[in-house]
């Protein structure tokens, strides 16, 4: 019962952070009498939400408020990494000690706890990745996207989970390598997570559009209704049930933030039942955001 209660408390916290990311500070989290880490996070979010709501009247402080919210998310996520890792070890020890019978209630409870722990670890890593995009010192270098793609696929064992075909040759770009890896990894992972086919298939292609390149990741998944085409790039989006496919609603939001910070843009073209094509642009020589927007107009 405690496991279900904690799961609901964590779900409420995710909803609260999602609302705050959308500049909605009307939600208030309930504080239990357990005085545990979840209560501490909930209390901190309530206090931060109240303070941000009070300051929302002054529109010229929005940038500062967003920075403080991101810093809070980053600090909280960073502080949670250690106890979550410790909890993983304790769950393994518990499983080895109890040696539960297959399909027993004990095994079911342990597996649920392990699933929740992995879910929280994914959320923490996602928040950290999202919150450091703007803060990262942008060091650019010449990158062969073909080689970088092979590197990511090997590290993440993508070949064992999907068929990836590159049409033609991907370009060399002048970009931040860490950011490039995050873009590729998240787009591949997104296609694989939501695949409804026996085998996920992803086709990657590129176009030379003058001052910038357009890269496309096309999958054979279930597709996305047009009403969700913008929402999927929002932080903590709730299009799917929160625990489906291990999604925490951070990956595509992170990709969007990285691409836009680098002077490009990202969008999706899709129909339900017909797969999805994610397109993003990268300036060839690191042009400014204004230059990239001007080219789109």
CSV table of N, CA and C in Angstrom, one decimal, residues 64-209:
chain,number,residue,atom,x,y,z
A,64,UNK,N,14.2,35.7,-15.0
A,64,UNK,CA,14.8,35.4,-13.7
A,64,UNK,C,14.1,34.2,-13.0
A,65,UNK,N,12.8,34.3,-13.1
A,65,UNK,CA,12.0,33.2,-12.5
A,65,UNK,C,12.2,31.9,-13.1
A,66,UNK,N,12.3,31.9,-14.4
A,66,UNK,CA,12.6,30.6,-15.1
A,66,UNK,C,13.9,30.0,-14.7
A,67,UNK,N,14.9,31.0,-14.6
A,67,UNK,CA,16.3,30.5,-14.2
A,67,UNK,C,16.2,29.9,-12.8
A,68,UNK,N,15.4,30.5,-11.9
A,68,UNK,CA,15.4,30.0,-10.6
A,68,UNK,C,14.7,28.6,-10.5
A,69,UNK,N,13.6,28.5,-11.4
A,69,UNK,CA,12.9,27.2,-11.4
A,69,UNK,C,13.8,26.1,-12.0
A,70,UNK,N,14.6,26.5,-13.0
A,70,UNK,CA,15.5,25.5,-13.6
A,70,UNK,C,16.6,25.1,-12.6
A,71,UNK,N,17.1,26.1,-11.9
A,71,UNK,CA,18.1,25.9,-10.9
A,71,UNK,C,17.6,25.0,-9.7
A,72,UNK,N,16.3,25.2,-9.4
A,72,UNK,CA,15.7,24.4,-8.3
A,72,UNK,C,15.6,22.9,-8.9
A,73,UNK,N,15.2,22.8,-10.1
A,73,UNK,CA,15.0,21.4,-10.7
A,73,UNK,C,16.4,20.7,-10.8
A,74,UNK,N,17.4,21.5,-11.2
A,74,UNK,CA,18.7,20.9,-11.3
A,74,UNK,C,19.3,20.5,-9.9
A,75,UNK,N,19.1,21.4,-8.9
A,75,UNK,CA,19.6,21.1,-7.6
A,75,UNK,C,18.9,19.9,-7.0
A,76,UNK,N,17.6,19.9,-7.1
A,76,UNK,CA,16.8,18.8,-6.6
A,76,UNK,C,17.2,17.4,-7.3
A,77,UNK,N,17.3,17.5,-8.6
A,77,UNK,CA,17.6,16.2,-9.3
A,77,UNK,C,19.0,15.8,-8.9
A,78,UNK,N,20.0,16.7,-8.8
A,78,UNK,CA,21.3,16.3,-8.5
A,78,UNK,C,21.4,15.7,-7.1
A,79,UNK,N,20.6,16.3,-6.1
A,79,UNK,CA,20.6,15.7,-4.8
A,79,UNK,C,19.9,14.4,-4.7
A,80,UNK,N,19.0,14.1,-5.6
A,80,UNK,CA,18.3,12.8,-5.6
A,80,UNK,C,19.1,11.7,-6.2
A,81,UNK,N,20.1,11.9,-7.0
A,81,UNK,CA,20.9,10.9,-7.7
A,81,UNK,C,21.4,9.9,-6.7
A,82,UNK,N,22.1,10.4,-5.6
A,82,UNK,CA,22.8,9.5,-4.7
A,82,UNK,C,21.8,8.6,-3.9
A,83,UNK,N,20.7,9.1,-3.3
A,83,UNK,CA,19.8,8.2,-2.6
A,83,UNK,C,19.1,7.2,-3.6
A,84,UNK,N,18.8,7.6,-4.8
A,84,UNK,CA,18.2,6.7,-5.7
A,84,UNK,C,19.1,5.5,-6.1
A,85,UNK,N,20.4,5.8,-6.3
A,85,UNK,CA,21.4,4.8,-6.5
A,85,UNK,C,21.5,3.9,-5.3
A,86,UNK,N,21.5,4.5,-4.1
A,86,UNK,CA,21.5,3.7,-2.9
A,86,UNK,C,20.3,2.8,-2.8
A,87,UNK,N,19.2,3.3,-3.2
A,87,UNK,CA,18.0,2.5,-3.1
A,87,UNK,C,18.0,1.3,-4.1
A,88,UNK,N,18.6,1.5,-5.2
A,88,UNK,CA,18.8,0.4,-6.2
A,88,UNK,C,19.6,-0.7,-5.5
A,89,UNK,N,20.6,-0.4,-4.8
A,89,UNK,CA,21.5,-1.4,-4.2
A,89,UNK,C,20.7,-2.1,-3.1
A,90,UNK,N,19.9,-1.3,-2.3
A,90,UNK,CA,19.1,-1.9,-1.2
A,90,UNK,C,18.1,-2.9,-1.8
A,91,UNK,N,17.5,-2.5,-2.9
A,91,UNK,CA,16.5,-3.4,-3.5
A,91,UNK,C,17.1,-4.7,-4.0
A,92,UNK,N,18.3,-4.6,-4.5
A,92,UNK,CA,19.0,-5.8,-5.0
A,92,UNK,C,19.3,-6.7,-3.8
A,93,UNK,N,19.8,-6.1,-2.7
A,93,UNK,CA,20.1,-6.8,-1.4
A,93,UNK,C,18.9,-7.5,-0.9
A,94,UNK,N,17.8,-6.7,-0.9
A,94,UNK,CA,16.5,-7.3,-0.4
A,94,UNK,C,16.1,-8.5,-1.2
A,95,UNK,N,16.2,-8.4,-2.5
A,95,UNK,CA,15.8,-9.5,-3.4
A,95,UNK,C,16.7,-10.7,-3.1
A,96,UNK,N,18.0,-10.5,-2.9
A,96,UNK,CA,18.9,-11.6,-2.7
A,96,UNK,C,18.6,-12.3,-1.3
A,97,UNK,N,18.3,-11.4,-0.3
A,97,UNK,CA,18.0,-11.9,1.0
A,97,UNK,C,16.7,-12.7,1.1
A,98,UNK,N,15.7,-12.2,0.5
A,98,UNK,CA,14.3,-12.8,0.6
A,98,UNK,C,14.2,-14.0,-0.3
A,99,UNK,N,14.9,-13.9,-1.5
A,99,UNK,CA,14.7,-14.9,-2.5
A,99,UNK,C,13.3,-15.3,-2.7
A,100,UNK,N,12.5,-14.3,-3.2
A,100,UNK,CA,11.0,-14.6,-3.3
A,100,UNK,C,10.7,-15.6,-4.4
A,101,UNK,N,9.7,-16.3,-4.2
A,101,UNK,CA,9.2,-17.3,-5.2
A,101,UNK,C,8.7,-16.6,-6.4
A,102,UNK,N,8.8,-17.2,-7.6
A,102,UNK,CA,8.4,-16.6,-8.8
A,102,UNK,C,6.9,-16.4,-8.7
A,103,UNK,N,6.5,-15.2,-9.2
A,103,UNK,CA,5.1,-14.7,-9.2
A,103,UNK,C,4.4,-14.6,-7.8
A,104,UNK,N,5.2,-14.5,-6.8
A,104,UNK,CA,4.7,-14.3,-5.4
A,104,UNK,C,4.4,-12.9,-5.2
A,105,UNK,N,3.7,-12.6,-4.2
A,105,UNK,CA,3.4,-11.2,-3.8
A,105,UNK,C,4.6,-10.4,-3.5
A,106,UNK,N,5.6,-11.0,-2.9
A,106,UNK,CA,6.8,-10.4,-2.5
A,106,UNK,C,7.6,-10.0,-3.8
A,107,UNK,N,7.7,-10.9,-4.7
A,107,UNK,CA,8.4,-10.6,-6.0
A,107,UNK,C,7.7,-9.5,-6.7
A,108,UNK,N,6.4,-9.5,-6.7
A,108,UNK,CA,5.6,-8.5,-7.4
A,108,UNK,C,5.9,-7.1,-6.8
A,109,UNK,N,5.9,-7.0,-5.5
A,109,UNK,CA,6.2,-5.8,-4.8
A,109,UNK,C,7.6,-5.3,-5.1
A,110,UNK,N,8.6,-6.2,-5.0
A,110,UNK,CA,10.0,-5.8,-5.3
A,110,UNK,C,10.1,-5.3,-6.7
A,111,UNK,N,9.5,-6.0,-7.7
A,111,UNK,CA,9.6,-5.5,-9.1
A,111,UNK,C,8.9,-4.2,-9.3
A,112,UNK,N,7.8,-3.9,-8.6
A,112,UNK,CA,7.2,-2.6,-8.7
A,112,UNK,C,8.1,-1.5,-8.1
A,113,UNK,N,8.8,-1.8,-7.0
A,113,UNK,CA,9.7,-0.8,-6.4
A,113,UNK,C,10.9,-0.6,-7.3
A,114,UNK,N,11.4,-1.6,-8.0
A,114,UNK,CA,12.5,-1.5,-8.9
A,114,UNK,C,12.1,-0.6,-10.1
A,115,UNK,N,10.8,-0.8,-10.6
A,115,UNK,CA,10.3,-0.1,-11.7
A,115,UNK,C,10.2,1.4,-11.3
A,116,UNK,N,9.6,1.7,-10.1
A,116,UNK,CA,9.5,3.1,-9.7
A,116,UNK,C,10.8,3.7,-9.5
A,117,UNK,N,11.8,3.0,-9.0
A,117,UNK,CA,13.1,3.5,-8.8
A,117,UNK,C,13.8,3.9,-10.2
A,118,UNK,N,13.7,3.0,-11.1
A,118,UNK,CA,14.2,3.3,-12.5
A,118,UNK,C,13.5,4.5,-13.1
A,119,UNK,N,12.2,4.6,-12.9
A,119,UNK,CA,11.4,5.7,-13.4
A,119,UNK,C,11.9,7.0,-12.8
A,120,UNK,N,12.2,7.0,-11.5
A,120,UNK,CA,12.7,8.2,-10.9
A,120,UNK,C,14.1,8.6,-11.4
A,121,UNK,N,14.9,7.5,-11.6
A,121,UNK,CA,16.3,7.8,-12.0
A,121,UNK,C,16.2,8.4,-13.5
A,122,UNK,N,15.3,7.9,-14.3
A,122,UNK,CA,15.2,8.4,-15.7
A,122,UNK,C,14.7,9.9,-15.6
A,123,UNK,N,13.8,10.2,-14.7
A,123,UNK,CA,13.3,11.5,-14.5
A,123,UNK,C,14.5,12.5,-14.1
A,124,UNK,N,15.2,12.0,-13.1
A,124,UNK,CA,16.3,12.8,-12.6
A,124,UNK,C,17.3,13.1,-13.7
A,125,UNK,N,17.7,12.1,-14.4
A,125,UNK,CA,18.7,12.3,-15.5
A,125,UNK,C,18.1,13.2,-16.6
A,126,UNK,N,16.8,13.1,-16.8
A,126,UNK,CA,16.2,14.0,-17.8
A,126,UNK,C,16.1,15.4,-17.4
A,127,UNK,N,15.8,15.7,-16.1
A,127,UNK,CA,15.8,17.0,-15.6
A,127,UNK,C,17.2,17.6,-15.6
A,128,UNK,N,18.2,16.9,-15.2
A,128,UNK,CA,19.6,17.4,-15.3
A,128,UNK,C,20.0,17.7,-16.7
A,129,UNK,N,19.6,16.9,-17.7
A,129,UNK,CA,20.0,17.1,-19.1
A,129,UNK,C,19.3,18.4,-19.6
A,130,UNK,N,18.0,18.6,-19.2
A,130,UNK,CA,17.3,19.7,-19.7
A,130,UNK,C,17.8,21.0,-19.0
A,131,UNK,N,18.1,20.9,-17.7
A,131,UNK,CA,18.4,22.2,-17.0
A,131,UNK,C,19.8,22.7,-17.3
A,132,UNK,N,20.7,21.9,-17.8
A,132,UNK,CA,22.0,22.4,-18.1
A,132,UNK,C,22.2,22.8,-19.5
A,133,UNK,N,21.2,22.8,-20.4
A,133,UNK,CA,21.4,23.1,-21.8
A,133,UNK,C,21.8,24.6,-21.9
A,134,UNK,N,21.1,25.5,-21.3
A,134,UNK,CA,21.4,26.9,-21.4
A,134,UNK,C,22.7,27.2,-20.6
A,135,UNK,N,23.0,26.5,-19.5
A,135,UNK,CA,24.1,26.8,-18.7
A,135,UNK,C,25.4,26.3,-19.3
A,136,UNK,N,25.3,25.3,-20.1
A,136,UNK,CA,26.6,24.7,-20.7
A,136,UNK,C,27.4,25.7,-21.5
A,137,UNK,N,28.6,25.7,-21.3
A,137,UNK,CA,29.5,26.5,-22.1
A,137,UNK,C,29.6,25.8,-23.5
A,138,UNK,N,29.1,26.6,-24.5
A,138,UNK,CA,29.0,26.0,-25.9
A,138,UNK,C,30.3,26.0,-26.6
A,139,UNK,N,31.0,24.9,-26.6
A,139,UNK,CA,32.2,24.7,-27.3
A,139,UNK,C,31.9,23.9,-28.6
A,140,UNK,N,32.1,24.6,-29.8
A,140,UNK,CA,31.8,23.9,-31.0
A,140,UNK,C,33.0,23.3,-31.7
A,141,UNK,N,32.8,22.3,-32.5
A,141,UNK,CA,33.8,21.6,-33.2
A,141,UNK,C,33.3,21.0,-34.4
A,142,UNK,N,34.2,20.6,-35.4
A,142,UNK,CA,33.7,20.0,-36.6
A,142,UNK,C,33.3,18.5,-36.3
A,143,UNK,N,32.1,18.1,-36.6
A,143,UNK,CA,31.6,16.8,-36.3
A,143,UNK,C,31.1,16.1,-37.6
A,144,UNK,N,31.5,14.9,-37.7
A,144,UNK,CA,31.0,14.0,-38.8
A,144,UNK,C,29.8,13.3,-38.2
A,145,UNK,N,28.6,13.7,-38.7
A,145,UNK,CA,27.3,13.1,-38.1
A,145,UNK,C,27.2,11.6,-38.4
A,146,UNK,N,27.8,11.1,-39.5
A,146,UNK,CA,27.8,9.7,-39.7
A,146,UNK,C,28.6,8.9,-38.7
A,147,UNK,N,29.8,9.4,-38.3
A,147,UNK,CA,30.6,8.8,-37.3
A,147,UNK,C,29.9,8.9,-35.9
A,148,UNK,N,29.4,10.1,-35.6
A,148,UNK,CA,28.7,10.3,-34.3
A,148,UNK,C,27.5,9.3,-34.2
A,149,UNK,N,26.7,9.2,-35.2
A,149,UNK,CA,25.6,8.3,-35.2
A,149,UNK,C,26.0,6.8,-34.9
A,150,UNK,N,27.1,6.4,-35.6
A,150,UNK,CA,27.6,5.0,-35.3
A,150,UNK,C,28.0,4.9,-33.9
A,151,UNK,N,28.6,5.9,-33.3
A,151,UNK,CA,29.1,5.9,-31.9
A,151,UNK,C,28.0,5.8,-31.0
A,152,UNK,N,26.9,6.6,-31.2
A,152,UNK,CA,25.7,6.5,-30.3
A,152,UNK,C,25.0,5.2,-30.4
A,153,UNK,N,24.9,4.7,-31.6
A,153,UNK,CA,24.2,3.4,-31.8
A,153,UNK,C,24.9,2.3,-31.1
A,154,UNK,N,26.3,2.3,-31.2
A,154,UNK,CA,27.0,1.2,-30.5
A,154,UNK,C,26.9,1.3,-29.0
A,155,UNK,N,27.1,2.5,-28.5
A,155,UNK,CA,27.0,2.7,-27.0
A,155,UNK,C,25.6,2.3,-26.5
A,156,UNK,N,24.6,2.6,-27.2
A,156,UNK,CA,23.2,2.4,-26.7
A,156,UNK,C,22.6,1.1,-27.2
A,157,UNK,N,23.4,0.2,-27.9
A,157,UNK,CA,22.9,-1.0,-28.5
A,157,UNK,C,21.7,-0.8,-29.3
A,158,UNK,N,21.7,0.2,-30.2
A,158,UNK,CA,20.5,0.4,-31.0
A,158,UNK,C,20.2,-0.7,-32.0
A,159,UNK,N,21.3,-1.3,-32.5
A,159,UNK,CA,21.1,-2.4,-33.5
A,159,UNK,C,20.3,-3.5,-33.0
A,160,UNK,N,20.5,-3.8,-31.7
A,160,UNK,CA,19.7,-4.9,-31.1
A,160,UNK,C,18.2,-4.5,-30.8
A,161,UNK,N,17.9,-3.2,-31.0
A,161,UNK,CA,16.5,-2.8,-30.7
A,161,UNK,C,15.8,-2.2,-31.9
A,162,UNK,N,16.5,-1.9,-33.0
A,162,UNK,CA,15.8,-1.2,-34.2
A,162,UNK,C,16.7,-1.4,-35.4
A,163,UNK,N,16.0,-1.2,-36.6
A,163,UNK,CA,16.7,-1.2,-37.8
A,163,UNK,C,16.9,0.3,-38.3
A,164,UNK,N,18.1,0.7,-38.4
A,164,UNK,CA,18.4,2.1,-38.7
A,164,UNK,C,19.0,2.2,-40.1
A,165,UNK,N,18.4,2.9,-41.0
A,165,UNK,CA,19.0,3.1,-42.3
A,165,UNK,C,19.3,4.6,-42.6
A,166,UNK,N,20.5,4.9,-43.0
A,166,UNK,CA,20.8,6.2,-43.4
A,166,UNK,C,20.8,6.4,-44.9
A,167,UNK,N,20.0,7.3,-45.3
A,167,UNK,CA,19.8,7.6,-46.8
A,167,UNK,C,20.9,8.6,-47.2
A,168,UNK,N,21.8,8.1,-48.1
A,168,UNK,CA,22.9,9.0,-48.5
A,168,UNK,C,23.9,9.1,-47.4
A,169,UNK,N,24.6,10.3,-47.4
A,169,UNK,CA,25.6,10.5,-46.4
A,169,UNK,C,25.2,11.8,-45.6
A,170,UNK,N,25.3,11.7,-44.3
A,170,UNK,CA,25.0,12.8,-43.4
A,170,UNK,C,26.1,13.8,-43.5
A,171,UNK,N,25.8,15.1,-43.3
A,171,UNK,CA,26.8,16.1,-43.4
A,171,UNK,C,27.8,16.2,-42.2
A,172,UNK,N,28.9,16.9,-42.4
A,172,UNK,CA,29.7,17.4,-41.3
A,172,UNK,C,29.1,18.7,-40.8
A,173,UNK,N,29.1,18.9,-39.5
A,173,UNK,CA,28.5,20.1,-39.0
A,173,UNK,C,29.5,20.7,-38.0
A,174,UNK,N,29.3,22.0,-37.7
A,174,UNK,CA,30.1,22.7,-36.7
A,174,UNK,C,29.2,23.0,-35.5
A,175,UNK,N,29.3,22.1,-34.5
A,175,UNK,CA,28.3,22.1,-33.4
A,175,UNK,C,29.0,21.6,-32.1
A,176,UNK,N,28.3,21.7,-31.0
A,176,UNK,CA,28.7,21.2,-29.7
A,176,UNK,C,28.5,19.6,-29.8
A,177,UNK,N,29.5,18.9,-29.4
A,177,UNK,CA,29.5,17.4,-29.6
A,177,UNK,C,28.5,16.8,-28.5
A,178,UNK,N,28.5,17.3,-27.3
A,178,UNK,CA,27.6,16.7,-26.3
A,178,UNK,C,26.2,17.0,-26.7
A,179,UNK,N,25.9,18.2,-27.2
A,179,UNK,CA,24.5,18.5,-27.6
A,179,UNK,C,24.1,17.6,-28.8
A,180,UNK,N,25.0,17.4,-29.7
A,180,UNK,CA,24.7,16.6,-30.9
A,180,UNK,C,24.4,15.1,-30.5
A,181,UNK,N,25.1,14.6,-29.5
A,181,UNK,CA,24.9,13.3,-29.0
A,181,UNK,C,23.5,13.2,-28.3
A,182,UNK,N,23.1,14.2,-27.5
A,182,UNK,CA,21.8,14.3,-26.9
A,182,UNK,C,20.7,14.3,-27.9
A,183,UNK,N,20.9,15.0,-29.0
A,183,UNK,CA,19.8,15.1,-30.0
A,183,UNK,C,19.6,13.7,-30.7
A,184,UNK,N,20.7,13.1,-31.1
A,184,UNK,CA,20.6,11.8,-31.8
A,184,UNK,C,20.1,10.7,-30.8
A,185,UNK,N,20.6,10.7,-29.6
A,185,UNK,CA,20.2,9.7,-28.6
A,185,UNK,C,18.7,9.8,-28.3
A,186,UNK,N,18.2,11.0,-28.1
A,186,UNK,CA,16.8,11.2,-27.7
A,186,UNK,C,15.9,10.9,-28.8
A,187,UNK,N,16.2,11.2,-30.1
A,187,UNK,CA,15.4,11.0,-31.2
A,187,UNK,C,15.3,9.5,-31.5
A,188,UNK,N,16.4,8.8,-31.4
A,188,UNK,CA,16.4,7.3,-31.6
A,188,UNK,C,15.6,6.7,-30.5
A,189,UNK,N,15.9,7.1,-29.2
A,189,UNK,CA,15.2,6.5,-28.1
A,189,UNK,C,13.7,6.7,-28.2
A,190,UNK,N,13.3,7.9,-28.6
A,190,UNK,CA,11.9,8.2,-28.7
A,190,UNK,C,11.2,7.3,-29.7
A,191,UNK,N,11.8,7.1,-30.9
A,191,UNK,CA,11.2,6.2,-31.9
A,191,UNK,C,11.1,4.7,-31.4
A,192,UNK,N,12.1,4.3,-30.7
A,192,UNK,CA,12.1,2.9,-30.2
A,192,UNK,C,11.1,2.7,-29.0
A,193,UNK,N,11.0,3.7,-28.1
A,193,UNK,CA,10.1,3.6,-27.0
A,193,UNK,C,8.7,3.4,-27.4
A,194,UNK,N,8.3,4.2,-28.4
A,194,UNK,CA,6.9,4.3,-28.8
A,194,UNK,C,6.5,3.4,-30.0
A,195,UNK,N,7.5,2.6,-30.4
A,195,UNK,CA,7.2,1.7,-31.6
A,195,UNK,C,6.1,0.7,-31.2
A,196,UNK,N,5.2,0.5,-32.1
A,196,UNK,CA,4.1,-0.5,-31.9
A,196,UNK,C,4.3,-1.7,-32.9
A,197,UNK,N,5.4,-1.8,-33.6
A,197,UNK,CA,5.7,-2.8,-34.6
A,197,UNK,C,6.6,-3.9,-34.0
A,198,UNK,N,6.6,-5.0,-34.6
A,198,UNK,CA,7.5,-6.1,-34.2
A,198,UNK,C,8.9,-5.7,-34.2
A,199,UNK,N,9.3,-4.8,-35.2
A,199,UNK,CA,10.6,-4.3,-35.3
A,199,UNK,C,10.6,-2.8,-35.6
A,200,UNK,N,11.2,-2.0,-34.8
A,200,UNK,CA,11.2,-0.6,-35.1
A,200,UNK,C,12.1,-0.3,-36.2
A,201,UNK,N,11.7,0.6,-37.2
A,201,UNK,CA,12.5,0.9,-38.3
A,201,UNK,C,12.7,2.5,-38.3
A,202,UNK,N,13.9,2.9,-38.5
A,202,UNK,CA,14.2,4.4,-38.5
A,202,UNK,C,15.0,4.7,-39.7
A,203,UNK,N,14.5,5.7,-40.5
A,203,UNK,CA,15.3,6.2,-41.6
A,203,UNK,C,15.8,7.6,-41.3
A,204,UNK,N,17.1,7.8,-41.6
A,204,UNK,CA,17.7,9.1,-41.3
A,204,UNK,C,18.2,9.7,-42.6
A,205,UNK,N,17.8,10.9,-42.8
A,205,UNK,CA,18.3,11.6,-44.1
A,205,UNK,C,18.6,13.1,-43.8
A,206,UNK,N,19.2,13.7,-44.8
A,206,UNK,CA,19.5,15.1,-44.6
A,206,UNK,C,19.3,15.9,-45.9
A,207,UNK,N,19.1,17.2,-45.8
A,207,UNK,CA,19.0,18.1,-47.0
A,207,UNK,C,19.9,19.3,-46.8
A,208,UNK,N,20.5,19.7,-47.8
A,208,UNK,CA,21.3,21.0,-47.8
A,208,UNK,C,20.3,22.1,-48.2
A,209,UNK,N,20.0,23.0,-47.3
A,209,UNK,CA,19.1,24.1,-47.6
A,209,UNK,C,19.8,25.4,-47.6
